[in-house]
Amino acid sequence: MTTQYDLVVLGGGPGGFDAAVEAAAAGLKTALVEAAELGGTCLNRGCIPTKLWLGATSAIEELAAQSKARVASGEVRVDFAALQAKKDRHVAATRKAMAARLAQLGVDLHAGRGRLADSASIEVAGTDGTRTIGFKNLLVATGSRPACFPGLTPDGVRVLDSTGFLALPAMPQSLIVVGGGFIGLEMAQAAHRLGAKITIVDALPRIAGPEDREVSRALEAAFRRMGWELRLGVQVTSVTTQGDSAVLTMQTSAESAGEELAAECALVAVGRRPNSADLGLESLGVELSGPGSVRTNEYLEAAPGVYAVGDVNGRTLLAHAASHQAHYVVQRLLGKGGKAPYDSGPVPSILYGNPEVLRVGLMADEAKAGGESVLVSRAQLIQNPIAQAHAATQGFVKCVWRQGRLVGVTAVGADVSRMAVSAALLVRAGWTREDAAGFMFPHPTLDESLKAAMLADKEAA
Ligand SMILES: Cc1cc2nc3c(=O)[nH]c(=O)nc-3n(C[C@H](O)[C@H](O)[C@H](O)COP(=O)(O)OP(=O)(O)OC[C@H]3O[C@@H](n4cnc5c(N)ncnc54)[C@H](O)[C@@H]3O)c2cc1C
Ligand SMILES: NC(=O)c1ccc[n+]([C@@H]2O[C@H](COP(=O)([O-])OP(=O)(O)OC[C@H]3O[C@@H](n4cnc5c(N)ncnc54)[C@H](O)[C@@H]3O)[C@@H](O)[C@H]2O)c1
């Protein structure tokens, strides 16, 4: 007989796992279907492995900063093979703990690829055969995979996507990164610390394109100071393995002949594509939009009783956004939260490394799109005692104001992610300059730069 569930979740990444845990803890009979590994992209080939790389290598940058200030010297050596082994152990242990948590809560874990069988059941194709499970509600949390384009397809030899790059047994000594977005910049920073010569190639005229322009400029200056070559606004024609090298051909202008770059390895990091094909959802009336994102209404519903959260709905490609959406859906299934549409609040986003980038709420251009007058104010990190103590004084905090209220914050510099939660809370509460003036910020902290930016003179954006 087909087992019936209140909720079947497709995908065990941050969105799917958190939804299954919360639903089961609240008493819903819940199944989680996972085609590969619990933890999804974030744990296995995303947030966590990259942060283990950056964490293990951060002392290299910190020592470099202090030695430039002539107060420290020496060398930090990182054993990359040991780091990779630690990463794999950490990821495996976390997966095990996740499986234990599901078992403890009574969530049935079905290993295999899920696909709609009919309007109320899912067929799970596992290694032990195929089974069918029934659902009252379905949550699609199947995530995303690396994007690739003609000519820009990783071959798994010298041309890799982020998954292949994270699995390397040794760090290459030269690296071409196609795509100066979050994945490319975080991985390039880890590779740089481990000795790789970095070249970033991007079709856009600036790196970190969705960020504030001043932030992109500050990042470009920082990376050029680190010796990186930035080839921006160029069209990549192809990137292929040739012998022991990755060779990239590009068009720098309409008139120019193609130019070639070669390195030990190339990383292609040109965005992500939703895992929405072959789920069989069309028969329920689920629509796809853009690159194949599952279209959801204001309640994150893709069809009656079918919800989609996380990367697959294309709203915000961040782990914490997937988890936040999952919480909303489960609360809705439990009849809590009334009829309020999903509200993400100000989404904090962080580019990790050194420098880091923090963004919360609206950037000046986005705030101006509403047609209202927008002001900005800034503080430089050079005036901050914590930045001074760490000899990391490059960077700034920038506040965005509409009608006298804080609607956005961005910052670039070492450790600016420390301000993420405070900035998000202040934007959410819509603080005024006077609120900041009357609030006691602890001293010395990087948060004082947030206060300084809020108190600084405002100018038109
Ligand atoms: C290199 C890298 C670094 C990143 N760093 C960060 C970061 O620092 N912070 C951050 O917030 N975000 C980061 N992200 C993004 C983050 O990983 C994703 O936003 C997040 O994992 C999305 O979660 P999800 O639950 O929607 O999907 P995923 O984590 O992609 O999980 C989806 C799961 O669904 C499974 N699945 C797919 N199809 C089926 C099917 N038919 N049946 C059953 N199971 C299926 C997959 O196997 C997968 O396990 C990073 C991403 C990458 C690639
Ligand atoms: N710290 C974090 O929170 C974190 C870290 C990594 C990834 N992520 C998430 O994963 C998502 C995907 O990351 P990503 O870096 O792959 O995508 P991205 O969208 O951030 O950056 C892709 C870059 O590739 C460039 N590009 C696209 N096509 C190109 C082409 N044909 N030739 C040259 N350049 C091209 C784009 O101009 C862009 O700069 C991010 O949007 C982010 O949401 C988050």
Coordinates of C-alpha atoms and ligand atoms in Angstrom, one line a residue:
M1 CA 0.0 0.0 0.0
T2 CA 1.2 3.5 -0.8
T3 CA 2.3 5.4 2.3
Q4 CA 0.4 8.7 2.7
Y5 CA 2.2 11.8 4.0
D6 CA 0.9 15.2 5.1
L7 CA 4.1 16.6 3.5
V8 CA 6.5 15.2 1.0
V9 CA 9.7 17.3 0.5
L10 CA 11.7 16.9 -2.7
G11 CA 15.4 17.7 -2.0
G12 CA 17.4 17.7 1.3
G13 CA 19.4 20.9 1.0
P14 CA 18.9 23.8 3.4
G15 CA 15.3 24.5 2.2
G16 CA 14.1 20.9 2.1
F17 CA 15.9 19.7 5.2
D18 CA 14.7 22.6 7.4
A19 CA 11.1 22.2 6.2
A20 CA 11.1 18.5 6.9
V21 CA 12.5 19.0 10.4
E22 CA 10.1 21.8 11.3
A23 CA 7.1 20.0 9.9
A24 CA 7.8 16.7 11.6
A25 CA 8.6 18.5 14.9
A26 CA 5.1 20.1 14.7
G27 CA 3.5 16.7 14.2
L28 CA 3.0 16.5 10.4
K29 CA 3.7 13.1 8.9
T30 CA 6.7 13.9 6.7
A31 CA 8.8 12.3 4.0
L32 CA 12.1 13.7 2.6
V33 CA 13.2 12.5 -0.9
E34 CA 16.8 13.1 -1.7
A35 CA 18.4 12.1 -5.0
A36 CA 22.0 12.5 -3.9
E37 CA 23.3 13.7 -0.5
L38 CA 21.6 15.3 2.5
G39 CA 22.7 18.9 2.9
G40 CA 22.4 19.6 -0.8
T41 CA 24.6 22.1 -2.6
C42 CA 25.3 24.2 0.6
L43 CA 26.8 21.4 2.7
N44 CA 28.4 19.2 0.0
R45 CA 29.6 21.6 -2.7
G46 CA 28.8 25.2 -1.7
C47 CA 28.7 27.4 1.4
I48 CA 30.4 25.0 3.8
P49 CA 33.4 23.6 1.8
T50 CA 34.3 27.1 0.5
K51 CA 34.1 28.6 4.0
L52 CA 36.4 25.7 5.3
W53 CA 38.9 26.7 2.6
L54 CA 38.6 30.4 3.4
G55 CA 38.7 29.8 7.2
A56 CA 41.8 27.6 7.0
T57 CA 43.7 30.1 4.9
S58 CA 42.6 33.4 6.5
A59 CA 45.6 33.6 8.7
I60 CA 47.7 34.0 5.5
E61 CA 46.0 37.3 4.7
E62 CA 46.0 38.4 8.3
L63 CA 49.7 37.8 8.6
A64 CA 50.3 39.6 5.3
A65 CA 48.4 42.7 6.6
Q66 CA 50.4 42.8 9.9
S67 CA 53.7 42.2 8.2
K68 CA 52.9 45.1 5.8
A69 CA 52.5 47.2 9.0
R70 CA 55.9 45.8 10.1
V71 CA 54.7 44.3 13.3
A72 CA 54.8 40.6 12.4
S73 CA 56.6 38.3 10.1
G74 CA 56.8 34.7 9.3
E75 CA 54.9 32.3 7.2
V76 CA 51.6 30.4 7.5
R77 CA 51.7 27.1 5.7
V78 CA 48.5 25.3 4.8
D79 CA 48.6 21.6 4.0
F80 CA 46.0 21.4 1.2
A81 CA 45.7 17.6 1.2
A82 CA 45.0 17.8 5.0
L83 CA 42.5 20.6 4.4
Q84 CA 40.6 18.5 1.8
A85 CA 40.5 15.5 4.0
K86 CA 39.2 17.7 6.9
K87 CA 36.5 19.1 4.6
D88 CA 35.4 15.7 3.5
R89 CA 35.3 14.4 7.1
H90 CA 33.3 17.5 8.2
V91 CA 30.8 17.2 5.4
A92 CA 30.3 13.4 6.0
A93 CA 29.9 13.9 9.7
T94 CA 27.3 16.7 9.2
R95 CA 25.4 14.5 6.8
K96 CA 25.3 11.8 9.3
A97 CA 24.0 14.1 12.0
M98 CA 21.3 15.4 9.6
A99 CA 20.2 11.8 8.9
A100 CA 20.1 11.1 12.7
R101 CA 18.0 14.2 13.3
L102 CA 15.5 13.1 10.6
A103 CA 15.3 9.6 12.2
Q104 CA 14.8 11.1 15.7
L105 CA 11.9 13.2 14.4
G106 CA 10.3 10.3 12.5
V107 CA 10.9 11.8 9.1
D108 CA 11.0 9.0 6.5
L109 CA 14.1 9.5 4.3
H110 CA 13.6 8.1 0.8
A111 CA 16.9 7.9 -1.1
G112 CA 16.3 8.4 -4.8
R113 CA 15.2 10.8 -7.5
G114 CA 11.6 11.9 -7.0
R115 CA 9.2 12.6 -9.8
L116 CA 5.4 13.3 -9.8
A117 CA 3.5 10.0 -10.5
D118 CA 0.1 11.5 -10.5
S119 CA -1.6 14.5 -8.8
A120 CA -1.1 13.1 -5.3
S121 CA 1.9 10.9 -5.4
I122 CA 5.6 10.8 -6.1
E123 CA 7.6 8.0 -7.6
V124 CA 11.0 7.6 -6.1
A125 CA 13.6 5.9 -8.2
G126 CA 16.2 4.6 -5.8
T127 CA 19.1 2.1 -6.1
D128 CA 16.8 -0.5 -4.5
G129 CA 14.0 0.0 -7.0
T130 CA 11.1 2.3 -7.4
R131 CA 8.4 3.1 -4.9
T132 CA 5.5 5.4 -4.8
I133 CA 4.5 7.7 -1.9
G134 CA 1.4 9.8 -1.5
F135 CA 1.2 13.5 -0.4
K136 CA -1.3 16.0 0.8
N137 CA 1.2 18.7 0.3
L138 CA 4.4 18.8 -1.8
L139 CA 7.4 21.0 -1.2
V140 CA 9.8 21.3 -4.2
A141 CA 13.3 22.2 -2.9
T142 CA 15.4 20.6 -5.6
G143 CA 17.9 23.5 -5.7
S144 CA 20.2 24.3 -8.6
R145 CA 23.3 23.3 -10.5
P146 CA 26.2 25.1 -12.2
A147 CA 25.2 26.9 -15.4
C148 CA 27.2 26.4 -18.5
F149 CA 27.1 27.8 -22.0
P150 CA 28.2 26.6 -25.5
G151 CA 32.0 26.8 -25.5
L152 CA 32.0 27.3 -21.7
T153 CA 31.3 23.7 -20.7
P154 CA 33.6 22.2 -18.0
D155 CA 35.3 19.1 -19.3
G156 CA 36.3 17.8 -15.8
V157 CA 40.0 17.7 -16.8
R158 CA 41.5 21.3 -16.6
V159 CA 38.2 23.1 -17.0
L160 CA 36.1 22.7 -13.9
D161 CA 32.9 23.9 -12.4
S162 CA 32.7 24.8 -8.7
T163 CA 31.9 21.2 -7.7
G164 CA 35.0 19.8 -9.6
F165 CA 37.2 22.6 -8.3
L166 CA 36.3 21.9 -4.7
A167 CA 37.3 18.2 -5.2
L168 CA 40.8 19.0 -6.5
P169 CA 43.6 17.0 -4.8
A170 CA 46.1 19.8 -5.2
M171 CA 45.6 23.6 -5.8
P172 CA 46.8 24.7 -9.2
Q173 CA 49.5 27.4 -9.3
S174 CA 47.7 29.4 -11.9
L175 CA 43.9 29.8 -12.3
I176 CA 41.6 31.4 -14.8
V177 CA 38.2 32.1 -13.3
V178 CA 35.4 32.7 -15.8
G179 CA 32.8 34.7 -13.9
G180 CA 33.6 37.4 -11.3
G181 CA 30.5 36.6 -9.2
F182 CA 30.3 35.2 -5.7
I183 CA 31.5 31.7 -6.5
G184 CA 34.4 32.9 -8.7
L185 CA 35.6 35.5 -6.2
E186 CA 35.4 33.3 -3.1
M187 CA 37.2 30.4 -4.8
A188 CA 39.8 32.7 -6.4
Q189 CA 40.6 34.2 -2.9
A190 CA 41.2 30.7 -1.4
A191 CA 43.3 29.7 -4.5
H192 CA 45.3 33.0 -4.3
R193 CA 46.1 32.4 -0.6
L194 CA 47.4 28.9 -1.6
G195 CA 49.7 30.4 -4.1
A196 CA 47.8 30.5 -7.4
K197 CA 48.2 33.3 -9.9
I198 CA 44.7 34.5 -10.6
T199 CA 43.0 35.9 -13.7
I200 CA 39.4 36.8 -13.6
V201 CA 37.4 37.1 -16.9
D202 CA 33.9 38.5 -16.9
A203 CA 31.5 39.5 -19.6
L204 CA 30.4 42.5 -17.5
P205 CA 32.6 45.6 -17.2
R206 CA 32.8 45.1 -13.4
I207 CA 33.1 42.3 -11.0
A208 CA 30.4 41.5 -8.5
G209 CA 27.9 43.0 -10.9
P210 CA 24.8 43.1 -8.6
E211 CA 26.6 45.0 -5.9
D212 CA 26.9 48.8 -5.5
R213 CA 29.2 50.2 -8.1
E214 CA 31.5 51.7 -5.4
V215 CA 31.8 48.2 -3.9
S216 CA 32.7 46.7 -7.2
R217 CA 35.4 49.4 -7.7
A218 CA 36.8 48.8 -4.2
L219 CA 37.0 45.0 -4.8
E220 CA 38.7 45.5 -8.1
A221 CA 41.3 47.8 -6.5
A222 CA 41.9 45.3 -3.7
F223 CA 42.3 42.3 -6.0
R224 CA 44.6 44.3 -8.3
R225 CA 46.7 45.2 -5.3
M226 CA 46.9 41.4 -4.6
G227 CA 48.3 41.0 -8.1
W228 CA 45.3 39.6 -9.9
E229 CA 44.7 40.2 -13.5
L230 CA 41.1 41.3 -14.2
R231 CA 39.8 41.1 -17.8
L232 CA 36.4 42.7 -17.7
G233 CA 33.8 43.4 -20.4
V234 CA 35.1 40.6 -22.6
Q235 CA 33.4 37.8 -24.5
V236 CA 34.7 34.4 -23.8
T237 CA 34.6 32.3 -27.0
S238 CA 35.8 29.0 -25.5
V239 CA 37.7 27.4 -22.7
T240 CA 39.2 23.9 -23.2
T241 CA 41.8 21.6 -22.0
Q242 CA 44.9 21.5 -24.2
G243 CA 47.6 19.2 -23.0
D244 CA 48.4 20.2 -19.4
S245 CA 46.7 23.6 -19.6
A246 CA 43.3 25.2 -19.7
V247 CA 43.2 27.6 -22.6
L248 CA 40.7 30.4 -22.9
T249 CA 40.0 32.3 -26.0
M250 CA 38.2 35.7 -25.8
Q251 CA 37.1 38.6 -27.9
T252 CA 38.2 41.9 -26.2
S253 CA 36.5 44.1 -28.8
A254 CA 34.5 43.8 -32.0
E255 CA 37.6 44.7 -34.1
S256 CA 40.2 42.7 -32.3
A257 CA 41.3 39.2 -33.2
G258 CA 40.7 36.6 -30.5
E259 CA 43.2 36.6 -27.6
E260 CA 44.3 33.5 -25.7
L261 CA 45.0 33.0 -22.0
A262 CA 46.4 29.8 -20.5
A263 CA 46.6 28.5 -16.9
E264 CA 47.0 25.3 -15.1
C265 CA 43.3 25.2 -14.5
A266 CA 40.1 27.1 -15.3
L267 CA 37.1 27.5 -13.1
V268 CA 33.8 28.3 -14.8
A269 CA 31.4 30.1 -12.4
V270 CA 28.9 31.8 -14.5
G271 CA 25.7 31.4 -12.4
R272 CA 23.3 28.6 -11.6
R273 CA 20.4 26.9 -13.2
P274 CA 17.3 25.5 -11.3
N275 CA 16.8 21.8 -11.0
S276 CA 13.3 21.9 -12.3
A277 CA 13.3 19.7 -15.4
D278 CA 11.9 16.2 -15.3
L279 CA 10.0 16.6 -12.0
G280 CA 6.7 16.0 -13.9
L281 CA 5.1 19.1 -12.3
E282 CA 3.6 20.5 -15.5
S283 CA 0.6 18.2 -15.2
L284 CA -0.3 20.0 -12.0
G285 CA -0.2 23.4 -13.8
V286 CA 3.2 24.4 -12.4
E287 CA 4.9 27.0 -14.6
L288 CA 8.6 27.6 -15.2
S289 CA 10.0 31.0 -15.9
G290 CA 13.4 32.5 -16.9
P291 CA 16.1 29.9 -16.8
G292 CA 13.5 27.3 -15.6
S293 CA 12.7 28.6 -12.1
V294 CA 9.5 27.2 -10.6
R295 CA 7.1 30.1 -10.6
T296 CA 5.5 30.7 -7.2
N297 CA 2.8 33.1 -6.1
E298 CA 3.0 35.4 -3.0
Y299 CA 2.5 32.4 -0.8
L300 CA 5.4 30.5 -2.4
E301 CA 2.8 28.2 -4.0
A302 CA 3.4 26.8 -7.5
A303 CA 0.0 25.1 -7.7
P304 CA -2.6 24.2 -5.1
G305 CA -0.9 22.3 -2.4
V306 CA 2.5 22.5 -4.2
Y307 CA 5.1 24.8 -2.8
A308 CA 8.6 25.7 -4.0
V309 CA 11.4 27.1 -1.9
G310 CA 15.1 27.9 -2.3
D311 CA 17.2 28.1 -5.5
V312 CA 14.6 26.2 -7.6
N313 CA 12.1 29.2 -7.4
G314 CA 14.9 31.6 -8.4
R315 CA 13.9 34.3 -5.9
T316 CA 17.2 34.5 -3.9
L317 CA 20.0 32.0 -4.4
L318 CA 21.2 31.9 -0.8
A319 CA 21.0 29.1 1.8
H320 CA 19.4 31.3 4.5
A321 CA 16.7 32.5 2.0
A322 CA 15.9 28.8 1.3
S323 CA 15.5 28.1 5.1
H324 CA 13.5 31.3 5.6
Q325 CA 11.1 30.4 2.9
A326 CA 10.8 26.8 4.2
H327 CA 9.8 28.1 7.6
Y328 CA 7.1 30.3 6.0
V329 CA 5.7 27.3 4.1
V330 CA 5.6 25.0 7.1
Q331 CA 3.9 27.7 9.2
R332 CA 1.3 28.1 6.5
L333 CA 0.7 24.4 6.4
L334 CA 0.2 24.4 10.1
G335 CA -2.4 27.2 9.7
K336 CA -0.2 29.7 11.5
G337 CA 0.7 33.2 10.3
G338 CA -2.7 34.0 8.9
K339 CA -3.0 34.9 5.3
A340 CA 0.1 37.1 5.1
P341 CA 2.0 36.7 1.9
Y342 CA 5.7 35.7 2.1
D343 CA 7.9 38.6 3.2
S344 CA 11.6 38.0 3.0
G345 CA 12.4 41.2 4.9
P346 CA 15.8 42.8 4.1
V347 CA 17.9 39.9 2.8
P348 CA 21.5 39.9 4.1
S349 CA 24.1 38.8 1.6
I350 CA 27.8 38.3 2.2
L351 CA 30.7 37.7 -0.1
Y352 CA 33.3 36.0 2.1
G353 CA 37.1 36.4 1.9
N354 CA 39.3 39.4 2.6
P355 CA 37.9 41.8 1.6
E356 CA 34.3 40.8 2.4
V357 CA 31.2 42.5 1.0
L358 CA 28.0 42.9 3.1
R359 CA 24.7 43.9 1.5
V360 CA 21.4 44.3 3.2
G361 CA 18.2 45.8 1.9
L362 CA 18.1 48.3 -1.0
M363 CA 21.2 49.6 -2.8
A364 CA 21.0 53.2 -4.0
D365 CA 20.1 52.4 -7.6
E366 CA 17.3 50.0 -6.4
A367 CA 16.0 52.6 -4.0
K368 CA 16.0 55.3 -6.7
A369 CA 14.0 53.0 -9.0
G370 CA 10.9 53.8 -6.9
G371 CA 11.2 57.5 -8.1
E372 CA 11.7 58.9 -4.6
S373 CA 14.6 61.0 -3.5
V374 CA 17.4 58.8 -2.1
L375 CA 20.3 59.9 0.0
V376 CA 23.5 58.1 0.9
S377 CA 26.1 58.5 3.7
R378 CA 29.4 56.8 4.3
A379 CA 32.1 56.0 6.8
Q380 CA 35.6 54.8 6.0
L381 CA 37.0 51.8 7.9
I382 CA 40.3 53.6 8.4
Q383 CA 38.7 55.5 11.3
N384 CA 37.6 52.3 13.0
P385 CA 39.7 51.0 15.9
I386 CA 39.0 47.4 15.2
A387 CA 40.0 47.8 11.5
Q388 CA 43.1 49.6 12.7
A389 CA 44.0 46.8 15.2
H390 CA 43.8 44.3 12.4
A391 CA 45.8 46.5 10.0
A392 CA 42.8 46.2 7.6
T393 CA 41.7 49.7 7.1
Q394 CA 40.7 49.7 3.4
G395 CA 37.0 49.8 2.8
F396 CA 33.8 51.6 3.9
V397 CA 30.2 51.3 5.1
K398 CA 27.6 53.0 3.0
C399 CA 24.0 53.7 4.1
V400 CA 21.0 54.3 1.8
W401 CA 18.2 56.5 3.0
R402 CA 14.6 57.2 1.9
Q403 CA 12.4 59.6 3.7
G404 CA 14.9 59.8 6.5
R405 CA 14.9 56.1 7.2
L406 CA 17.6 53.5 6.6
V407 CA 16.6 51.2 3.7
G408 CA 19.9 49.7 2.9
V409 CA 23.5 49.1 4.0
T410 CA 26.5 47.9 2.1
A411 CA 30.1 47.5 3.3
V412 CA 33.3 46.3 1.9
G413 CA 36.5 45.5 3.8
A414 CA 37.9 42.9 6.2
D415 CA 35.4 41.2 8.4
V416 CA 32.5 43.4 7.5
S417 CA 30.2 40.4 7.7
R418 CA 30.4 40.9 11.5
M419 CA 27.9 43.8 11.0
A420 CA 25.4 41.6 9.0
V421 CA 22.8 41.0 11.7
S422 CA 23.0 44.5 13.2
A423 CA 22.6 46.1 9.7
A424 CA 19.7 43.8 8.9
L425 CA 17.9 44.6 12.1
L426 CA 18.4 48.4 11.6
V427 CA 17.2 48.3 8.0
R428 CA 14.2 46.1 9.0
A429 CA 13.3 48.6 11.8
G430 CA 13.9 51.6 9.4
W431 CA 16.1 53.5 11.8
T432 CA 16.6 57.2 11.5
R433 CA 19.9 59.1 12.1
E434 CA 18.5 60.1 15.6
D435 CA 17.9 56.4 16.5
A436 CA 21.6 55.7 15.8
A437 CA 22.8 58.8 17.7
G438 CA 20.8 57.7 20.8
F439 CA 21.9 54.1 20.8
M440 CA 24.9 52.8 22.7
F441 CA 27.1 50.9 20.3
P442 CA 29.8 48.8 22.0
H443 CA 33.4 50.1 21.7
P444 CA 35.6 49.1 20.0
T445 CA 33.6 47.2 17.3
L446 CA 33.2 47.3 13.6
D447 CA 29.6 48.1 14.3
E448 CA 30.8 51.6 15.2
S449 CA 31.5 52.1 11.5
L450 CA 27.8 51.5 10.9
K451 CA 27.0 54.1 13.5
A452 CA 29.5 56.5 12.0
A453 CA 28.0 56.0 8.5
M454 CA 24.5 56.6 9.9
L455 CA 25.7 59.9 11.5
A456 CA 27.7 61.1 8.5
D457 CA 26.5 63.9 6.2
K458 CA 24.0 62.6 3.7
E459 CA 24.3 63.4 0.0
A460 CA 22.1 62.7 -3.1
A461 CA 22.6 59.2 -4.4
Ligands
LIG1 C1 30.4 27.3 -4.3 C2 29.1 27.8 -3.6 C3 29.2 28.6 -2.5 C4 28.0 29.1 -1.9 N1 28.2 29.8 -0.7 C5 27.1 30.3 -0.1 C6 27.2 31.0 1.1 O1 28.2 31.2 1.7 N2 26.0 31.4 1.7 C7 24.8 31.2 1.1 O2 23.8 31.6 1.7 N3 24.7 30.5 0.0 C8 25.8 30.0 -0.6 N4 25.6 29.3 -1.8 C9 24.3 29.0 -2.3 C10 23.6 27.9 -1.5 O3 24.4 26.7 -1.6 C11 22.2 27.6 -2.1 O4 21.5 28.8 -2.2 C12 21.5 26.6 -1.3 O5 22.2 25.4 -1.2 C13 20.1 26.4 -1.8 O6 19.4 25.5 -1.0 P1 18.2 24.6 -1.6 O7 17.7 23.8 -0.5 O8 17.3 25.4 -2.4 O9 18.9 23.6 -2.7 P2 20.2 22.7 -2.7 O10 21.1 23.0 -1.6 O11 20.7 22.8 -4.1 O12 19.6 21.3 -2.5 C14 18.8 20.7 -3.4 C15 18.8 19.1 -3.1 O13 17.7 18.6 -3.9 C16 18.2 17.3 -4.4 N5 17.4 17.0 -5.6 C17 17.4 17.6 -6.8 N6 16.5 17.0 -7.6 C18 15.9 16.0 -6.9 C19 14.8 15.1 -7.2 N7 14.2 15.1 -8.3 N8 14.5 14.3 -6.2 C20 15.1 14.3 -5.0 N9 16.0 15.2 -4.7 C21 16.4 16.0 -5.6 C22 19.7 17.6 -4.7 O14 20.4 16.4 -4.8 C23 20.1 18.5 -3.6 O15 20.6 17.7 -2.5 C24 26.8 28.8 -2.4 C25 26.7 28.0 -3.6 C26 27.8 27.5 -4.2 C27 27.7 26.6 -5.4
LIG2 N1 28.7 33.9 0.0 C1 27.6 33.6 -0.6 O1 26.5 33.9 -0.1 C2 27.6 32.9 -1.9 C3 28.8 32.3 -2.4 C4 28.8 31.7 -3.6 C5 27.6 31.6 -4.3 N2 26.5 32.2 -3.8 C6 25.2 32.1 -4.6 O2 25.4 31.4 -5.7 C7 25.0 32.1 -6.9 C8 25.7 31.7 -8.1 O3 27.1 32.2 -8.0 P1 27.9 32.5 -9.3 O4 29.2 33.2 -8.9 O5 28.0 31.3 -10.2 O6 26.9 33.5 -10.1 P2 26.8 35.1 -10.1 O7 25.6 35.3 -10.9 O8 27.1 35.7 -8.8 O9 28.1 35.5 -11.0 C9 28.2 35.0 -12.3 C10 29.2 35.9 -13.1 O10 29.5 35.3 -14.3 C11 29.5 36.3 -15.3 N3 29.2 35.6 -16.6 C12 28.0 35.1 -16.9 N4 28.1 34.5 -18.2 C13 29.3 34.8 -18.6 C14 30.1 34.5 -19.8 N5 29.5 33.8 -20.8 N6 31.3 34.9 -19.9 C15 31.9 35.5 -18.9 N7 31.3 35.9 -17.7 C16 30.0 35.5 -17.6 C17 28.4 37.3 -14.9 O11 28.6 38.5 -15.5 C18 28.7 37.3 -13.4 O12 29.6 38.3 -13.0 C19 25.1 33.6 -6.4 O13 24.3 34.4 -7.1 C20 24.9 33.5 -5.0 O14 23.5 33.8 -4.8 C21 26.5 32.8 -2.6

